[in-house]
Coordinates of C-alpha atoms and ligand atoms in Angstrom, one line a residue:
M1 CA 0.0 0.0 0.0
T2 CA 1.3 3.5 -0.8
H3 CA 2.1 5.6 2.2
P4 CA -0.2 8.7 2.5
R5 CA 2.7 11.0 3.1
L6 CA 4.7 9.9 0.0
R7 CA 5.5 12.7 -2.4
P8 CA 2.5 12.9 -4.7
D9 CA 4.6 13.4 -7.9
L10 CA 6.4 10.1 -7.4
Q11 CA 4.6 8.0 -10.0
L12 CA 7.5 5.6 -10.3
R13 CA 7.5 2.9 -12.8
S14 CA 6.5 -0.5 -11.4
G15 CA 8.2 -3.6 -12.6
Y16 CA 11.7 -2.2 -13.1
H17 CA 13.5 -4.7 -10.9
S18 CA 14.1 -8.1 -12.3
P19 CA 12.6 -10.8 -10.1
Q20 CA 15.3 -12.6 -8.1
V21 CA 14.0 -16.1 -8.8
D22 CA 16.0 -18.9 -7.3
V23 CA 17.0 -20.9 -10.3
E24 CA 20.1 -22.6 -11.4
T25 CA 21.0 -20.4 -14.4
R26 CA 20.5 -16.7 -13.9
L27 CA 20.9 -14.8 -17.2
N28 CA 18.7 -11.9 -16.3
T29 CA 20.8 -9.0 -15.0
N30 CA 23.8 -8.8 -17.3
E31 CA 26.4 -9.6 -14.6
A32 CA 29.7 -11.3 -15.4
P33 CA 29.2 -15.0 -15.5
T34 CA 32.0 -16.0 -13.2
A35 CA 33.7 -14.6 -10.1
P36 CA 36.9 -12.5 -10.4
P37 CA 40.1 -14.5 -10.8
P38 CA 41.9 -15.8 -7.7
A39 CA 44.5 -13.0 -8.0
F40 CA 41.8 -10.6 -7.2
N41 CA 41.1 -12.2 -3.8
Q42 CA 44.8 -12.3 -2.9
E43 CA 45.3 -8.7 -3.8
L44 CA 42.1 -7.7 -1.9
D45 CA 43.2 -9.6 1.2
A46 CA 46.5 -7.7 1.2
L47 CA 44.8 -4.3 0.7
I48 CA 42.1 -4.9 3.3
S49 CA 44.7 -5.8 5.9
S50 CA 46.3 -2.4 5.5
I51 CA 43.0 -0.4 5.9
S52 CA 42.7 1.8 9.0
F53 CA 39.1 1.0 9.7
H54 CA 38.7 3.6 12.4
R55 CA 39.4 6.4 9.9
Y56 CA 37.2 7.7 7.1
P57 CA 38.2 6.5 3.7
D58 CA 40.3 8.6 1.3
R59 CA 37.7 11.1 0.3
S60 CA 39.0 11.6 -3.2
A61 CA 39.7 7.8 -3.7
A62 CA 43.0 9.1 -5.2
L63 CA 44.7 5.7 -5.8
L64 CA 41.6 4.1 -7.4
T65 CA 40.8 7.2 -9.4
A66 CA 44.4 7.2 -10.8
G67 CA 44.2 3.5 -11.6
V68 CA 40.9 3.8 -13.4
A69 CA 42.1 6.8 -15.4
H70 CA 45.3 4.9 -16.4
A71 CA 43.2 1.9 -17.5
D72 CA 41.0 4.1 -19.7
G73 CA 43.8 6.3 -21.0
V74 CA 42.7 9.6 -19.5
E75 CA 44.0 12.0 -16.8
A76 CA 43.1 11.4 -13.2
N77 CA 41.3 14.8 -13.0
M78 CA 38.9 13.5 -15.7
V79 CA 37.5 10.6 -13.5
V80 CA 35.4 10.3 -10.4
C81 CA 34.3 7.0 -8.8
A82 CA 31.1 6.2 -7.1
N83 CA 28.9 3.4 -5.6
G84 CA 27.9 1.9 -9.0
S85 CA 27.2 3.9 -12.1
N86 CA 23.7 4.5 -10.8
E87 CA 25.2 6.9 -8.2
I88 CA 27.1 8.7 -10.9
L89 CA 23.8 9.1 -12.8
Q90 CA 22.2 10.5 -9.7
A91 CA 25.0 12.9 -9.0
A92 CA 25.1 14.2 -12.5
L93 CA 21.4 14.7 -12.5
L94 CA 21.6 16.5 -9.2
T95 CA 24.2 18.9 -10.3
F96 CA 23.5 19.4 -14.0
A97 CA 19.7 19.1 -14.0
G98 CA 17.9 19.3 -10.6
P99 CA 14.2 19.7 -9.7
G100 CA 12.1 21.1 -12.5
A101 CA 14.8 20.7 -15.2
T102 CA 14.0 18.6 -18.3
V103 CA 15.9 15.5 -19.4
V104 CA 15.4 13.6 -22.6
V105 CA 15.6 9.9 -23.0
A106 CA 15.0 7.7 -26.1
E107 CA 12.8 4.7 -25.2
P108 CA 13.3 1.8 -25.0
T109 CA 16.4 2.3 -22.9
Y110 CA 17.8 1.7 -19.4
A111 CA 14.8 2.5 -17.0
L112 CA 17.0 4.0 -14.3
H113 CA 17.8 7.1 -16.4
S114 CA 14.2 8.3 -16.2
H115 CA 13.5 6.7 -12.8
I116 CA 16.3 8.6 -11.0
A117 CA 15.5 11.8 -12.9
Q118 CA 11.9 11.5 -11.7
L119 CA 13.0 10.8 -8.1
L120 CA 15.0 14.1 -8.3
G121 CA 12.0 16.1 -9.5
C122 CA 13.2 16.4 -13.1
V123 CA 10.7 16.4 -16.1
V124 CA 11.4 13.5 -18.4
E125 CA 10.7 13.9 -22.1
T126 CA 10.7 10.8 -24.3
V127 CA 11.6 10.4 -28.0
G128 CA 11.5 7.3 -30.1
R129 CA 14.0 5.2 -31.9
N130 CA 14.5 4.1 -35.5
A131 CA 13.4 0.6 -36.6
D132 CA 16.9 -0.7 -35.8
F133 CA 16.7 0.8 -32.3
T134 CA 19.3 3.5 -32.9
I135 CA 18.2 6.9 -31.5
D136 CA 16.1 9.1 -33.8
A137 CA 18.8 11.8 -33.6
A138 CA 16.7 14.6 -35.3
A139 CA 13.8 13.9 -32.8
M140 CA 16.2 14.0 -29.9
V141 CA 17.8 17.3 -31.0
D142 CA 14.3 18.8 -31.5
A143 CA 13.1 17.6 -28.1
V144 CA 16.2 18.9 -26.3
N145 CA 15.9 22.3 -27.9
A146 CA 12.1 22.6 -27.6
H147 CA 12.3 22.0 -23.8
D148 CA 15.7 23.6 -23.3
A149 CA 16.7 20.3 -21.7
A150 CA 19.6 20.1 -19.3
I151 CA 20.5 16.6 -20.1
A152 CA 20.2 14.2 -23.1
F153 CA 20.7 10.5 -22.3
V154 CA 22.4 8.2 -24.8
C155 CA 23.0 4.6 -23.7
S156 CA 25.5 2.8 -25.9
P157 CA 25.4 -0.1 -26.2
N158 CA 21.8 0.4 -25.2
N159 CA 20.2 -1.7 -22.5
P160 CA 18.0 -3.7 -23.3
T161 CA 18.4 -3.6 -27.1
G162 CA 22.2 -4.0 -27.3
T163 CA 22.3 -1.3 -30.0
L164 CA 25.6 0.6 -30.5
E165 CA 24.8 4.2 -31.1
P166 CA 26.5 5.9 -34.1
L167 CA 29.1 8.4 -32.8
A168 CA 27.6 10.9 -35.2
T169 CA 24.4 11.1 -33.1
I170 CA 26.4 12.1 -30.0
E171 CA 28.4 14.7 -32.0
R172 CA 25.2 16.0 -33.3
L173 CA 23.7 16.4 -29.9
V174 CA 26.7 18.3 -28.7
A175 CA 26.8 20.5 -31.9
E176 CA 23.1 21.2 -32.2
T177 CA 21.9 21.5 -28.5
K178 CA 23.2 23.1 -25.3
A179 CA 22.5 20.1 -23.1
M180 CA 25.0 17.9 -21.3
V181 CA 25.0 14.5 -23.0
I182 CA 25.3 11.6 -20.6
V183 CA 26.6 8.6 -22.6
D184 CA 26.0 5.5 -20.5
E185 CA 28.7 3.0 -21.5
A186 CA 28.0 0.4 -18.8
Y187 CA 28.6 -2.2 -21.5
G188 CA 31.2 -0.1 -23.4
Q189 CA 34.0 -2.7 -23.1
F190 CA 32.1 -5.3 -25.1
A191 CA 31.7 -2.9 -28.0
P192 CA 34.0 -2.1 -30.9
R193 CA 34.0 1.6 -30.3
S194 CA 33.4 4.2 -27.6
V195 CA 32.5 7.8 -27.3
L196 CA 36.1 8.2 -25.9
D197 CA 37.2 7.7 -29.6
L198 CA 35.8 11.2 -30.3
D199 CA 37.7 14.5 -30.0
R200 CA 38.4 14.7 -26.2
R201 CA 37.4 18.4 -26.3
L202 CA 33.8 17.3 -26.6
L203 CA 34.0 16.0 -23.0
E204 CA 33.2 19.5 -21.9
R205 CA 29.7 18.5 -22.8
I206 CA 29.8 14.7 -22.6
I207 CA 29.6 12.7 -19.4
V208 CA 30.7 9.1 -20.0
V209 CA 29.4 6.6 -17.4
R210 CA 31.1 3.2 -16.8
T211 CA 30.9 0.4 -14.2
F212 CA 32.8 -2.4 -12.6
S213 CA 29.6 -4.4 -12.4
K214 CA 29.9 -6.1 -15.8
T215 CA 33.4 -6.4 -17.2
W216 CA 35.2 -6.4 -13.9
A217 CA 32.9 -9.0 -12.4
L218 CA 32.2 -6.8 -9.3
A219 CA 28.4 -6.3 -9.3
G220 CA 28.4 -7.1 -5.6
V221 CA 30.8 -4.4 -4.8
R222 CA 28.9 -1.4 -6.3
L223 CA 31.6 0.5 -8.1
G224 CA 31.1 2.8 -11.1
Y225 CA 32.8 5.9 -12.5
T226 CA 32.5 8.7 -14.9
I227 CA 34.9 10.2 -17.4
S228 CA 34.5 13.8 -18.5
A229 CA 36.3 17.2 -18.6
P230 CA 37.9 18.3 -15.3
S231 CA 35.3 21.1 -14.8
V232 CA 32.5 18.6 -15.3
I233 CA 34.0 16.2 -12.9
A234 CA 34.3 19.0 -10.3
G235 CA 30.6 19.6 -10.9
I236 CA 29.5 16.0 -10.5
T237 CA 31.6 15.7 -7.3
Q238 CA 29.4 18.3 -5.7
G239 CA 26.5 15.9 -6.0
L240 CA 28.2 13.2 -4.1
L241 CA 28.2 12.8 -0.3
P242 CA 31.5 13.3 1.5
Y243 CA 33.3 10.0 2.1
H244 CA 30.7 8.2 -0.1
L245 CA 33.1 5.5 -1.3
S246 CA 34.1 3.1 1.5
S247 CA 37.6 1.9 2.0
L248 CA 36.5 -1.6 1.2
T249 CA 35.0 -0.5 -2.2
Q250 CA 38.2 1.4 -3.0
A251 CA 40.3 -1.7 -2.2
A252 CA 38.1 -3.9 -4.3
G253 CA 38.4 -1.6 -7.3
L254 CA 42.2 -1.5 -6.9
A255 CA 42.4 -5.3 -6.6
A256 CA 40.3 -5.7 -9.7
L257 CA 42.5 -3.3 -11.7
S258 CA 45.5 -5.5 -10.8
T259 CA 43.9 -8.3 -12.8
A260 CA 43.5 -6.3 -16.0
P261 CA 45.1 -8.8 -18.4
S262 CA 42.8 -11.6 -17.3
M263 CA 39.8 -9.4 -17.5
S264 CA 40.6 -8.5 -21.1
L265 CA 40.7 -12.2 -21.9
R266 CA 37.4 -12.7 -20.2
I267 CA 35.8 -9.9 -22.3
A268 CA 37.1 -11.6 -25.5
H269 CA 35.6 -14.8 -24.3
I270 CA 32.2 -13.2 -23.6
I271 CA 32.2 -11.6 -27.0
E272 CA 33.0 -15.0 -28.6
Q273 CA 30.2 -16.6 -26.5
R274 CA 27.8 -13.9 -27.7
G275 CA 28.6 -14.9 -31.2
L276 CA 27.7 -18.5 -30.4
L277 CA 24.4 -17.4 -28.8
V278 CA 23.5 -15.4 -31.9
A279 CA 24.2 -18.4 -34.1
G280 CA 22.1 -20.6 -31.9
L281 CA 19.2 -18.1 -31.8
A282 CA 19.4 -17.8 -35.6
E283 CA 18.3 -21.4 -35.9
L284 CA 15.1 -20.9 -33.8
P285 CA 11.8 -19.2 -34.6
V286 CA 12.8 -15.9 -33.0
T287 CA 13.7 -12.4 -34.1
Q288 CA 17.0 -11.1 -32.6
W289 CA 18.7 -7.7 -32.7
P290 CA 22.5 -7.1 -33.2
S291 CA 24.2 -6.6 -29.8
A292 CA 27.4 -4.9 -28.9
A293 CA 26.9 -5.8 -25.2
N294 CA 26.9 -8.9 -23.0
F295 CA 23.3 -9.7 -23.7
I296 CA 20.9 -10.2 -26.6
L297 CA 17.4 -9.0 -27.1
F298 CA 15.1 -11.5 -28.9
A299 CA 11.4 -12.0 -29.6
P300 CA 9.7 -15.4 -30.1
D301 CA 8.0 -15.2 -33.5
D302 CA 4.8 -17.2 -32.8
T303 CA 4.8 -17.8 -29.1
D304 CA 3.9 -15.5 -26.3
A305 CA 7.0 -14.1 -24.5
D306 CA 5.4 -14.4 -21.1
D307 CA 4.8 -18.1 -21.7
V308 CA 8.3 -18.6 -23.0
W309 CA 9.8 -16.8 -19.9
Q310 CA 7.8 -19.0 -17.5
Q311 CA 8.7 -22.2 -19.4
L312 CA 12.4 -21.3 -19.3
V313 CA 12.1 -20.7 -15.5
D314 CA 10.4 -24.1 -15.2
R315 CA 13.6 -25.5 -16.9
G316 CA 15.9 -23.6 -14.5
V317 CA 16.8 -20.7 -16.8
L318 CA 16.0 -17.1 -15.8
V319 CA 16.1 -14.4 -18.6
R320 CA 14.7 -10.9 -18.4
N321 CA 11.1 -10.5 -19.5
C322 CA 11.0 -7.1 -21.4
A323 CA 7.6 -7.8 -23.0
G324 CA 5.9 -5.1 -20.9
W325 CA 8.4 -2.4 -21.6
P326 CA 7.6 0.4 -24.0
G327 CA 8.4 -0.5 -27.6
L328 CA 9.5 -4.1 -26.8
S329 CA 6.4 -6.1 -27.2
N330 CA 7.0 -9.9 -26.9
C331 CA 10.8 -9.3 -26.2
L332 CA 13.1 -11.2 -23.9
R333 CA 16.7 -10.4 -23.0
V334 CA 19.3 -13.0 -22.3
T335 CA 22.7 -12.3 -20.7
V336 CA 25.7 -14.1 -22.1
G337 CA 26.7 -16.6 -19.4
T338 CA 29.3 -19.3 -19.1
T339 CA 29.6 -21.8 -22.1
A340 CA 27.6 -24.3 -20.1
E341 CA 24.9 -21.8 -19.2
N342 CA 24.5 -20.6 -22.7
Q343 CA 24.1 -24.1 -24.0
Q344 CA 21.6 -24.8 -21.2
F345 CA 19.6 -21.7 -22.3
L346 CA 19.7 -22.7 -26.0
H347 CA 18.7 -26.2 -25.2
A348 CA 15.8 -25.1 -23.0
L349 CA 14.6 -22.5 -25.5
R350 CA 14.7 -25.1 -28.3
E351 CA 12.5 -27.4 -26.2
V352 CA 10.0 -24.5 -25.4
L353 CA 9.7 -23.3 -29.0
Q354 CA 9.6 -26.7 -30.8
Ligands
PMP1 N1 23.7 1.7 -16.9 C1 23.2 0.6 -17.6 C2 22.9 0.8 -19.0 C3 23.0 -0.6 -16.9 O1 22.4 -1.6 -17.6 C4 23.3 -0.7 -15.6 C5 23.1 -2.0 -14.8 N2 22.0 -2.8 -15.2 C6 23.8 0.4 -14.9 C7 24.0 1.6 -15.6 C8 24.0 0.4 -13.4 O2 25.2 -0.3 -13.2 P1 25.8 -0.2 -11.7 O3 25.8 -1.6 -11.2 O4 27.2 0.3 -12.0 O5 25.0 0.8 -10.9

């Protein structure tokens, strides 16, 4: 029951959170399929034993920030870390938008962009996508300008469609509007190109958001970061609470960075497995969309997605049911898992559809 004192304007979307069903194979939340390598645990143990737990953490997370910046080839003053990329999104919305400001999203996309914006009292304007799920760039430029929007959201690769956005769309948003452009690259390391390939001077207007939840296999830690121009980073930092990033989180991030070579191999493996899933789905009566992420969106051609979802659960496989999301009728999304999990998924889906 809704509490009578709850803010009346909070008409939050229901059904965002994926049900945490207790099944053997969970391919519903785009996590890494396996735990970090053993070297991560060894490094983390060593780092934890040197933490002064009675002291507040390093407020600027200087070592971690420098490590992240080095890994992504930027200067340390172009990075700020936070408790998951969701906290970055919240801080950026607080400091570059705020109550009453307009933000523009292109649906279907990651629900938390509009969800957090609404929580913070922003007005959310929605534009559509082209048939291939790329953003309708002209519509987004028009919407941003018509509403004098503070922020335009681009998610690339887009969750849940997997679509890699043309860099020209991002350049156009910067050139033809005055908004800050948040480019959510939570899945950026699985994709062949990044907004960081553009002229770095554009970062005065672009906020790149990344996470350790996917590629670094640290969804349980809650660590994300943003890359932008130093003045933008200083602005976003104002939206974060002091000492927001615990010593434990900082240590986990540093330990993860020390395993960079094995993480690169894992990313290559996931991309290879994605290819095998695409090939497997191509043999079944489903429509699928090209993905540059660690998941694939697909729609059963002649069977109801809700039924398929339930029958997969009955066979011990959990995928994300997107069928109720705007613009995604009859769609399901499967995360790339381990080789065995992917085979189990394809086997179960074959049984359900045939
Ligand atoms: N952005 C996108 C596009 C995502 O899909 C997710 C996770 N589902 C996030 C951000 C949030 O990631 P984090 O765990 O870093 O908060």
